[in-house]
PDB file of C-alpha atoms in Angstrom:
ATOM      1  CA  MET A   1       1.572   3.299  13.688  1.00 72.00           C
ATOM      2  CA  LEU A   2       0.713   6.468  11.880  1.00 90.00           C
ATOM      3  CA  SER A   3      -0.792   5.178   8.840  1.00 94.00           C
ATOM      4  CA  LEU A   4      -1.958   7.556   6.151  1.00 97.00           C
ATOM      5  CA  ASP A   5      -5.511   8.247   6.216  1.00 97.00           C
ATOM      6  CA  HIS A   6      -6.432  10.613   3.465  1.00 98.00           C
ATOM      7  CA  VAL A   7      -5.106  13.036   1.127  1.00 98.00           C
ATOM      8  CA  MET A   8      -6.895  16.533   0.723  1.00 98.00           C
ATOM      9  CA  MET A   9      -7.033  18.590  -2.422  1.00 98.00           C
ATOM     10  CA  ARG A  10      -9.571  21.694  -3.039  1.00 98.00           C
ATOM     11  CA  VAL A  11     -12.181  21.650  -6.011  1.00 98.00           C
ATOM     12  CA  GLU A  12     -13.919  24.446  -7.421  1.00 98.00           C
ATOM     13  CA  ASP A  13     -17.240  22.541  -8.754  1.00 98.00           C
ATOM     14  CA  LEU A  14     -17.617  19.605  -6.290  1.00 98.00           C
ATOM     15  CA  GLU A  15     -20.375  18.084  -8.540  1.00 98.00           C
ATOM     16  CA  THR A  16     -18.412  17.923 -11.328  1.00 98.00           C
ATOM     17  CA  SER A  17     -15.505  16.462  -9.462  1.00 98.00           C
ATOM     18  CA  LEU A  18     -17.615  13.985  -7.880  1.00 98.00           C
ATOM     19  CA  GLU A  19     -18.905  12.695 -11.121  1.00 98.00           C
ATOM     20  CA  TRP A  20     -15.313  12.661 -12.813  1.00 98.00           C
ATOM     21  CA  TYR A  21     -14.241  10.474  -9.466  1.00 98.00           C
ATOM     22  CA  LYS A  22     -17.212   7.916  -9.410  1.00 98.00           C
ATOM     23  CA  THR A  23     -17.497   7.611 -13.060  1.00 98.00           C
ATOM     24  CA  HIS A  24     -14.004   6.978 -14.138  1.00 98.00           C
ATOM     25  CA  LEU A  25     -12.233   5.723 -10.821  1.00 98.00           C
ATOM     26  CA  GLU A  26     -15.259   3.887  -9.672  1.00 97.00           C
ATOM     27  CA  TYR A  27     -15.039   5.813  -6.523  1.00 98.00           C
ATOM     28  CA  GLU A  28     -17.967   5.727  -3.711  1.00 98.00           C
ATOM     29  CA  GLU A  29     -18.767   8.288  -0.960  1.00 98.00           C
ATOM     30  CA  LYS A  30     -17.455   7.192   2.356  1.00 97.00           C
ATOM     31  CA  GLY A  31     -18.386  10.171   4.351  1.00 96.00           C
ATOM     32  CA  ARG A  32     -19.580  13.849   4.039  1.00 97.00           C
ATOM     33  CA  TRP A  33     -19.075  16.783   6.559  1.00 95.00           C
ATOM     34  CA  GLU A  34     -21.489  19.810   5.525  1.00 96.00           C
ATOM     35  CA  ALA A  35     -20.428  22.992   7.209  1.00 95.00           C
ATOM     36  CA  ASP A  36     -21.766  26.476   6.658  1.00 96.00           C
ATOM     37  CA  THR A  37     -18.949  27.776   4.648  1.00 97.00           C
ATOM     38  CA  PHE A  38     -17.392  24.292   3.199  1.00 97.00           C
ATOM     39  CA  THR A  39     -18.239  20.690   2.349  1.00 98.00           C
ATOM     40  CA  ASN A  40     -15.722  17.824   2.636  1.00 98.00           C
ATOM     41  CA  VAL A  41     -16.708  14.614   0.967  1.00 98.00           C
ATOM     42  CA  PHE A  42     -14.478  11.295   1.529  1.00 98.00           C
ATOM     43  CA  LEU A  43     -14.001   9.031  -1.507  1.00 98.00           C
ATOM     44  CA  GLY A  44     -12.485   5.323  -2.378  1.00 98.00           C
ATOM     45  CA  PRO A  45     -13.062   2.342  -3.916  1.00 98.00           C
ATOM     46  CA  GLU A  46     -16.101   0.220  -2.887  1.00 96.00           C
ATOM     47  CA  ASP A  47     -13.891  -2.666  -1.819  1.00 95.00           C
ATOM     48  CA  MET A  48     -10.918  -0.578  -0.277  1.00 96.00           C
ATOM     49  CA  ALA A  49      -9.081  -2.164   2.378  1.00 95.00           C
ATOM     50  CA  GLU A  50      -9.551  -1.143   5.844  1.00 94.00           C
ATOM     51  CA  SER A  51      -5.812   0.252   6.145  1.00 95.00           C
ATOM     52  CA  GLY A  52      -6.417   1.980   2.746  1.00 96.00           C
ATOM     53  CA  ALA A  53      -6.561   5.774   2.307  1.00 98.00           C
ATOM     54  CA  LYS A  54      -9.593   7.914   1.181  1.00 98.00           C
ATOM     55  CA  LEU A  55      -9.436  10.911  -1.060  1.00 98.00           C
ATOM     56  CA  GLU A  56     -10.835  13.985   0.694  1.00 98.00           C
ATOM     57  CA  LEU A  57     -12.432  16.650  -1.680  1.00 98.00           C
ATOM     58  CA  THR A  58     -12.933  20.196  -0.134  1.00 98.00           C
ATOM     59  CA  TYR A  59     -15.261  22.514  -1.862  1.00 98.00           C
ATOM     60  CA  ASN A  60     -15.356  26.148  -0.209  1.00 98.00           C
ATOM     61  CA  HIS A  61     -18.955  27.725  -0.817  1.00 97.00           C
ATOM     62  CA  ASP A  62     -17.580  31.096  -1.633  1.00 96.00           C
ATOM     63  CA  GLY A  63     -16.713  30.403  -5.382  1.00 92.00           C
ATOM     64  CA  ARG A  64     -12.771  30.885  -4.907  1.00 95.00           C
ATOM     65  CA  SER A  65     -10.397  29.724  -7.455  1.00 97.00           C
ATOM     66  CA  TYR A  66      -7.303  28.011  -6.652  1.00 98.00           C
ATOM     67  CA  GLU A  67      -3.455  27.989  -7.409  1.00 98.00           C
ATOM     68  CA  MET A  68      -1.942  24.682  -8.247  1.00 97.00           C
ATOM     69  CA  GLY A  69       1.682  25.352  -7.207  1.00 96.00           C
ATOM     70  CA  ASP A  70       4.358  22.698  -7.444  1.00 98.00           C
ATOM     71  CA  ALA A  71       5.107  21.710  -4.112  1.00 98.00           C
ATOM     72  CA  TRP A  72       2.646  19.050  -4.258  1.00 98.00           C
ATOM     73  CA  GLY A  73       3.106  16.361  -7.323  1.00 98.00           C
ATOM     74  CA  HIS A  74      -0.084  13.941  -7.689  1.00 98.00           C
ATOM     75  CA  ILE A  75      -1.931  11.232  -6.393  1.00 98.00           C
ATOM     76  CA  ALA A  76      -1.259   7.686  -7.878  1.00 98.00           C
ATOM     77  CA  VAL A  77      -3.938   4.915  -8.290  1.00 98.00           C
ATOM     78  CA  ARG A  78      -3.450   1.372  -8.651  1.00 98.00           C
ATOM     79  CA  VAL A  79      -4.827  -0.902 -11.630  1.00 98.00           C
ATOM     80  CA  GLU A  80      -4.192  -4.455 -12.412  1.00 97.00           C
ATOM     81  CA  ASP A  81      -3.532  -3.647 -16.191  1.00 98.00           C
ATOM     82  CA  LEU A  82      -2.009  -0.193 -17.139  1.00 98.00           C
ATOM     83  CA  GLU A  83      -2.599  -0.335 -20.952  1.00 97.00           C
ATOM     84  CA  SER A  84      -6.344  -1.690 -20.398  1.00 98.00           C
ATOM     85  CA  ALA A  85      -6.993   0.695 -17.404  1.00 98.00           C
ATOM     86  CA  TYR A  86      -5.686   3.829 -19.768  1.00 98.00           C
ATOM     87  CA  ALA A  87      -7.747   2.773 -22.669  1.00 98.00           C
ATOM     88  CA  GLY A  88     -10.858   2.555 -20.214  1.00 98.00           C
ATOM     89  CA  LEU A  89     -10.298   6.117 -19.518  1.00 98.00           C
ATOM     90  CA  MET A  90      -9.739   7.691 -22.824  1.00 98.00           C
ATOM     91  CA  ASP A  91     -13.003   5.630 -23.785  1.00 98.00           C
ATOM     92  CA  GLY A  92     -14.576   7.363 -21.061  1.00 97.00           C
ATOM     93  CA  GLY A  93     -13.860  10.995 -22.379  1.00 97.00           C
ATOM     94  CA  VAL A  94     -10.856  11.504 -19.769  1.00 98.00           C
ATOM     95  CA  GLU A  95      -8.494  14.009 -21.478  1.00 93.00           C
ATOM     96  CA  ASP A  96      -5.034  12.344 -22.765  1.00 94.00           C
ATOM     97  CA  TYR A  97      -2.494  13.867 -20.693  1.00 97.00           C
ATOM     98  CA  ARG A  98       0.494  11.351 -20.373  1.00 97.00           C
ATOM     99  CA  ASP A  99      -0.078   7.771 -21.957  1.00 97.00           C
ATOM    100  CA  PRO A 100       1.760   4.805 -21.107  1.00 97.00           C
ATOM    101  CA  GLU A 101       4.043   4.842 -24.185  1.00 97.00           C
ATOM    102  CA  SER A 102       5.391   8.258 -23.217  1.00 96.00           C
ATOM    103  CA  CYS A 103       6.169   7.128 -19.700  1.00 95.00           C
ATOM    104  CA  GLY A 104       8.201   4.188 -20.906  1.00 93.00           C
ATOM    105  CA  GLY A 105       5.405   1.687 -20.356  1.00 95.00           C
ATOM    106  CA  ASP A 106       5.707   1.602 -16.807  1.00 94.00           C
ATOM    107  CA  TYR A 107       2.794   4.300 -15.491  1.00 97.00           C
ATOM    108  CA  ALA A 108       0.652   6.996 -16.950  1.00 98.00           C
ATOM    109  CA  PHE A 109      -0.955  10.141 -16.166  1.00 98.00           C
ATOM    110  CA  VAL A 110      -4.449  11.807 -16.308  1.00 98.00           C
ATOM    111  CA  LYS A 111      -5.781  15.076 -14.650  1.00 98.00           C
ATOM    112  CA  ASP A 112      -9.036  15.856 -12.867  1.00 98.00           C
ATOM    113  CA  PRO A 113     -11.434  18.573 -13.693  1.00 98.00           C
ATOM    114  CA  ASP A 114      -9.257  20.780 -11.592  1.00 98.00           C
ATOM    115  CA  GLY A 115      -6.073  19.886 -12.990  1.00 98.00           C
ATOM    116  CA  HIS A 116      -4.813  17.929 -10.096  1.00 98.00           C
ATOM    117  CA  GLU A 117      -2.577  15.183 -11.763  1.00 98.00           C
ATOM    118  CA  VAL A 118      -3.587  11.407 -11.281  1.00 98.00           C
ATOM    119  CA  GLU A 119      -0.792   8.756 -11.929  1.00 98.00           C
ATOM    120  CA  ILE A 120      -1.798   5.113 -12.987  1.00 98.00           C
ATOM    121  CA  VAL A 121       0.481   2.687 -11.784  1.00 98.00           C
ATOM    122  CA  GLU A 122       0.089  -1.239 -12.162  1.00 97.00           C
ATOM    123  CA  ARG A 123       0.144  -3.264  -8.926  1.00 96.00           C
ATOM    124  CA  ASP A 124      -0.570  -6.867  -8.125  1.00 95.00           C
ATOM    125  CA  HIS A 125      -2.226  -6.003  -4.878  1.00 93.00           C
ATOM    126  CA  GLY A 126      -5.053  -3.519  -3.569  1.00 94.00           C
ATOM    127  CA  ALA A 127      -8.248  -2.672  -4.779  1.00 96.00           C
ATOM    128  CA  PRO A 128      -8.656  -1.474  -8.359  1.00 97.00           C
ATOM    129  CA  TRP A 129      -8.063   2.523  -8.349  1.00 98.00           C
ATOM    130  CA  SER A 130      -7.153   2.454  -4.602  1.00 98.00           C
ATOM    131  CA  LEU A 131      -4.727   5.162  -3.638  1.00 98.00           C
ATOM    132  CA  ASP A 132      -1.139   3.759  -3.782  1.00 97.00           C
ATOM    133  CA  HIS A 133       1.122   7.135  -2.919  1.00 98.00           C
ATOM    134  CA  THR A 134       0.801  10.761  -2.733  1.00 98.00           C
ATOM    135  CA  MET A 135       3.962  12.602  -4.255  1.00 98.00           C
ATOM    136  CA  ILE A 136       5.300  15.762  -2.690  1.00 98.00           C
ATOM    137  CA  ARG A 137       8.279  17.618  -3.583  1.00 98.00           C
ATOM    138  CA  ILE A 138      10.998  18.376  -1.532  1.00 98.00           C
ATOM    139  CA  GLU A 139      14.107  20.978  -1.033  1.00 98.00           C
ATOM    140  CA  ASP A 140      16.610  18.905   1.130  1.00 97.00           C
ATOM    141  CA  PRO A 141      16.405  15.101   0.884  1.00 94.00           C
ATOM    142  CA  ASP A 142      18.275  14.794   4.341  1.00 95.00           C
ATOM    143  CA  GLU A 143      16.008  17.050   6.183  1.00 97.00           C
ATOM    144  CA  ALA A 144      12.838  15.433   4.472  1.00 97.00           C
ATOM    145  CA  LEU A 145      14.047  11.709   5.322  1.00 95.00           C
ATOM    146  CA  GLY A 146      14.868  12.904   8.761  1.00 96.00           C
ATOM    147  CA  TRP A 147      11.342  14.487   9.301  1.00 97.00           C
ATOM    148  CA  TRP A 148       9.366  11.461   8.237  1.00 97.00           C
ATOM    149  CA  THR A 149      11.783   8.956  10.197  1.00 95.00           C
ATOM    150  CA  ARG A 150      11.919  11.170  13.422  1.00 96.00           C
ATOM    151  CA  LYS A 151       8.617  12.784  13.626  1.00 97.00           C
ATOM    152  CA  LEU A 152       6.241   9.768  12.360  1.00 96.00           C
ATOM    153  CA  GLU A 153       8.364   6.866  12.358  1.00 94.00           C
ATOM    154  CA  TYR A 154       8.390   6.150   9.063  1.00 96.00           C
ATOM    155  CA  ALA A 155      10.804   4.078   6.767  1.00 90.00           C
ATOM    156  CA  TYR A 156      11.633   3.254   3.131  1.00 81.00           C
ATOM    157  CA  THR A 157       9.296   0.774   1.701  1.00 76.00           C
ATOM    158  CA  GLY A 158      12.048  -0.407  -0.224  1.00 68.00           C
ATOM    159  CA  ASP A 159      11.230   1.523  -3.376  1.00 75.00           C
ATOM    160  CA  ARG A 160      14.085   4.359  -4.109  1.00 79.00           C
ATOM    161  CA  TRP A 161      14.479   5.671  -7.603  1.00 80.00           C
ATOM    162  CA  GLU A 162      17.404   7.795  -8.330  1.00 86.00           C
ATOM    163  CA  ALA A 163      17.754   9.234 -11.867  1.00 87.00           C
ATOM    164  CA  ASP A 164      19.932  11.455 -13.472  1.00 92.00           C
ATOM    165  CA  THR A 165      18.244  14.680 -12.511  1.00 95.00           C
ATOM    166  CA  PHE A 166      16.124  13.526  -9.450  1.00 95.00           C
ATOM    167  CA  ALA A 167      15.337  10.972  -6.724  1.00 95.00           C
ATOM    168  CA  ASN A 168      12.306   9.527  -5.428  1.00 95.00           C
ATOM    169  CA  TYR A 169      11.999   8.010  -1.717  1.00 95.00           C
ATOM    170  CA  PHE A 170       8.684   6.069  -0.696  1.00 96.00           C
ATOM    171  CA  MET A 171       7.967   6.201   2.997  1.00 95.00           C
ATOM    172  CA  LYS A 172       5.562   4.280   5.020  1.00 95.00           C
ATOM    173  CA  PRO A 173       5.131   3.622   8.618  1.00 93.00           C
ATOM    174  CA  VAL A 174       7.189   0.489  10.108  1.00 89.00           C
ATOM    175  CA  ASP A 175       5.347  -2.455   9.444  1.00 89.00           C
ATOM    176  CA  ALA A 176       2.976  -1.192   7.082  1.00 92.00           C
ATOM    177  CA  ASP A 177       0.778  -3.665   4.789  1.00 93.00           C
ATOM    178  CA  GLU A 178       0.891  -3.176   0.913  1.00 93.00           C
ATOM    179  CA  GLU A 179      -2.769  -1.657   1.167  1.00 95.00           C
ATOM    180  CA  GLN A 180      -1.386   1.545   2.765  1.00 96.00           C
ATOM    181  CA  MET A 181      -0.647   4.505   0.821  1.00 97.00           C
ATOM    182  CA  ALA A 182       2.982   5.677   0.590  1.00 96.00           C
ATOM    183  CA  VAL A 183       4.167   9.222   0.527  1.00 97.00           C
ATOM    184  CA  GLU A 184       6.779   9.913  -2.390  1.00 97.00           C
ATOM    185  CA  LEU A 185       9.318  12.241  -1.562  1.00 97.00           C
ATOM    186  CA  THR A 186      10.822  13.940  -4.826  1.00 98.00           C
ATOM    187  CA  TYR A 187      13.989  15.640  -4.786  1.00 97.00           C
ATOM    188  CA  ASN A 188      15.346  17.282  -8.039  1.00 97.00           C
ATOM    189  CA  TYR A 189      19.040  18.178  -8.281  1.00 96.00           C
ATOM    190  CA  ASP A 190      18.766  21.479  -9.502  1.00 95.00           C
ATOM    191  CA  ASP A 191      18.003  23.242  -6.184  1.00 91.00           C
ATOM    192  CA  ARG A 192      14.843  24.593  -7.359  1.00 94.00           C
ATOM    193  CA  SER A 193      12.411  26.234  -4.627  1.00 96.00           C
ATOM    194  CA  TYR A 194       8.717  25.298  -4.752  1.00 98.00           C
ATOM    195  CA  THR A 195       5.376  27.418  -4.419  1.00 98.00           C
ATOM    196  CA  MET A 196       2.798  25.698  -2.052  1.00 97.00           C
ATOM    197  CA  GLY A 197      -0.386  27.025  -3.987  1.00 97.00           C
ATOM    198  CA  ASP A 198      -3.718  26.158  -2.409  1.00 98.00           C
ATOM    199  CA  ALA A 199      -5.238  23.633  -4.691  1.00 98.00           C
ATOM    200  CA  TRP A 200      -3.810  20.764  -2.480  1.00 98.00           C
ATOM    201  CA  GLY A 201      -4.647  20.797   1.111  1.00 98.00           C
ATOM    202  CA  HIS A 202      -2.883  18.254   3.313  1.00 98.00           C
ATOM    203  CA  LEU A 203      -1.878  14.702   4.073  1.00 98.00           C
ATOM    204  CA  ALA A 204      -3.534  13.125   7.071  1.00 98.00           C
ATOM    205  CA  VAL A 205      -2.111  10.328   9.341  1.00 98.00           C
ATOM    206  CA  ARG A 206      -4.628   8.463  11.485  1.00 96.00           C
ATOM    207  CA  THR A 207      -3.803   7.917  15.386  1.00 96.00           C
ATOM    208  CA  ASP A 208      -5.570   6.012  18.269  1.00 95.00           C
ATOM    209  CA  ASP A 209      -4.896   8.772  20.743  1.00 96.00           C
ATOM    210  CA  LEU A 210      -4.625  12.289  19.202  1.00 97.00           C
ATOM    211  CA  HIS A 211      -3.409  14.157  22.404  1.00 97.00           C
ATOM    212  CA  ASP A 212      -0.854  11.470  22.842  1.00 97.00           C
ATOM    213  CA  THR A 213       0.505  11.494  19.427  1.00 97.00           C
ATOM    214  CA  TRP A 214       0.205  15.478  19.644  1.00 98.00           C
ATOM    215  CA  GLU A 215       2.611  15.432  22.690  1.00 98.00           C
ATOM    216  CA  LYS A 216       4.920  13.049  21.066  1.00 97.00           C
ATOM    217  CA  LEU A 217       5.394  15.599  18.098  1.00 98.00           C
ATOM    218  CA  MET A 218       6.038  18.306  20.194  1.00 98.00           C
ATOM    219  CA  GLU A 219       8.772  16.554  22.151  1.00 98.00           C
ATOM    220  CA  ARG A 220      10.128  15.891  18.568  1.00 97.00           C
ATOM    221  CA  ASP A 221      10.327  19.326  17.476  1.00 97.00           C
ATOM    222  CA  ALA A 222       7.296  19.138  15.264  1.00 98.00           C
ATOM    223  CA  GLU A 223       5.754  22.633  14.417  1.00 98.00           C
ATOM    224  CA  ASP A 224       3.290  23.557  16.676  1.00 98.00           C
ATOM    225  CA  TYR A 225       0.671  24.571  13.784  1.00 98.00           C
ATOM    226  CA  ARG A 226      -2.642  23.969  15.020  1.00 98.00           C
ATOM    227  CA  ASP A 227      -2.879  22.262  18.354  1.00 98.00           C
ATOM    228  CA  PRO A 228      -5.960  19.882  19.345  1.00 98.00           C
ATOM    229  CA  GLU A 229      -7.359  22.491  21.544  1.00 98.00           C
ATOM    230  CA  SER A 230      -7.406  25.032  18.530  1.00 98.00           C
ATOM    231  CA  CYS A 231      -9.592  22.063  16.745  1.00 97.00           C
ATOM    232  CA  ASP A 232     -11.990  21.429  19.169  1.00 96.00           C
ATOM    233  CA  ASP A 233      -9.901  18.476  20.286  1.00 96.00           C
ATOM    234  CA  ARG A 234     -11.058  16.524  16.834  1.00 95.00           C
ATOM    235  CA  TYR A 235      -7.779  16.889  15.043  1.00 97.00           C
ATOM    236  CA  ALA A 236      -4.425  18.600  14.769  1.00 98.00           C
ATOM    237  CA  PHE A 237      -2.018  20.157  12.358  1.00 98.00           C
ATOM    238  CA  THR A 238       1.763  20.300  12.009  1.00 98.00           C
ATOM    239  CA  LYS A 239       3.923  21.007   8.827  1.00 98.00           C
ATOM    240  CA  ASP A 240       6.808  19.104   7.377  1.00 98.00           C
ATOM    241  CA  GLN A 241      10.028  20.879   6.654  1.00 97.00           C
ATOM    242  CA  ASP A 242       8.987  22.291   3.568  1.00 98.00           C
ATOM    243  CA  GLY A 243       5.530  23.347   4.673  1.00 98.00           C
ATOM    244  CA  HIS A 244       3.258  20.627   3.472  1.00 98.00           C
ATOM    245  CA  GLU A 245       0.454  20.358   6.258  1.00 98.00           C
ATOM    246  CA  ILE A 246      -0.033  16.989   7.991  1.00 98.00           C
ATOM    247  CA  GLU A 247      -3.347  16.671   9.735  1.00 98.00           C
ATOM    248  CA  ILE A 248      -3.349  14.410  12.744  1.00 98.00           C
ATOM    249  CA  VAL A 249      -6.835  12.330  12.867  1.00 98.00           C
ATOM    250  CA  THR A 250      -8.522   9.601  14.732  1.00 93.00           C
ATOM    251  CA  ARG A 251     -10.529   7.178  13.048  1.00 77.00           C
ATOM    252  CA  ASP A 252     -13.575   5.427  14.691  1.00 61.00           C
TER     253      ASP A 252
END
């Protein structure tokens, strides 16, 4: 089962971003990789489930800036009480972006220091602030649903929201538990196209056998973007039908 392991986003000031996530979402470091030209830091709640997904912040040491683009939408975090959680964020100095009232009382949004949108959703499961889903925008729902179903053996979670102007489809591996992060595929009916930008990096799925999984992806006509050998046999990358990067990793 290729469950979602993490979602990566790029940040321009690592210490500012770490302070924001540790202070407001009560995240702690789960791992760090220091290289010559970049630093990766993995974050999550203290009591996150083993099957839960982490947030990866990537900081490049060359001082570059990033374009947000619109092919990536947001990450979503779970809370027990939406109104109380949002009020706590406001009391803590987080900017008021989209409060619960403006979202029909069903969810709310804030932004991190780099402008990545963070949705707050009310759930009766999962550690507080744990990652519930990551939203990406798609241009053809039939192709996108087919890609996630055929390539990664994902299925509907049972959550599907069709509105007047858009539709959302939530996907997880077959037999996934509640704690696992889902991917939300958003399709807008106006046939718009999207720009990828570079402020968002990738989604990662985890496997027990990197090379076996890569072989299966190639047999299923996934894009041969960065194979295991080109990544020192530590991980690999493919892309979905719209160009979102999907990393394949193993977890000890």
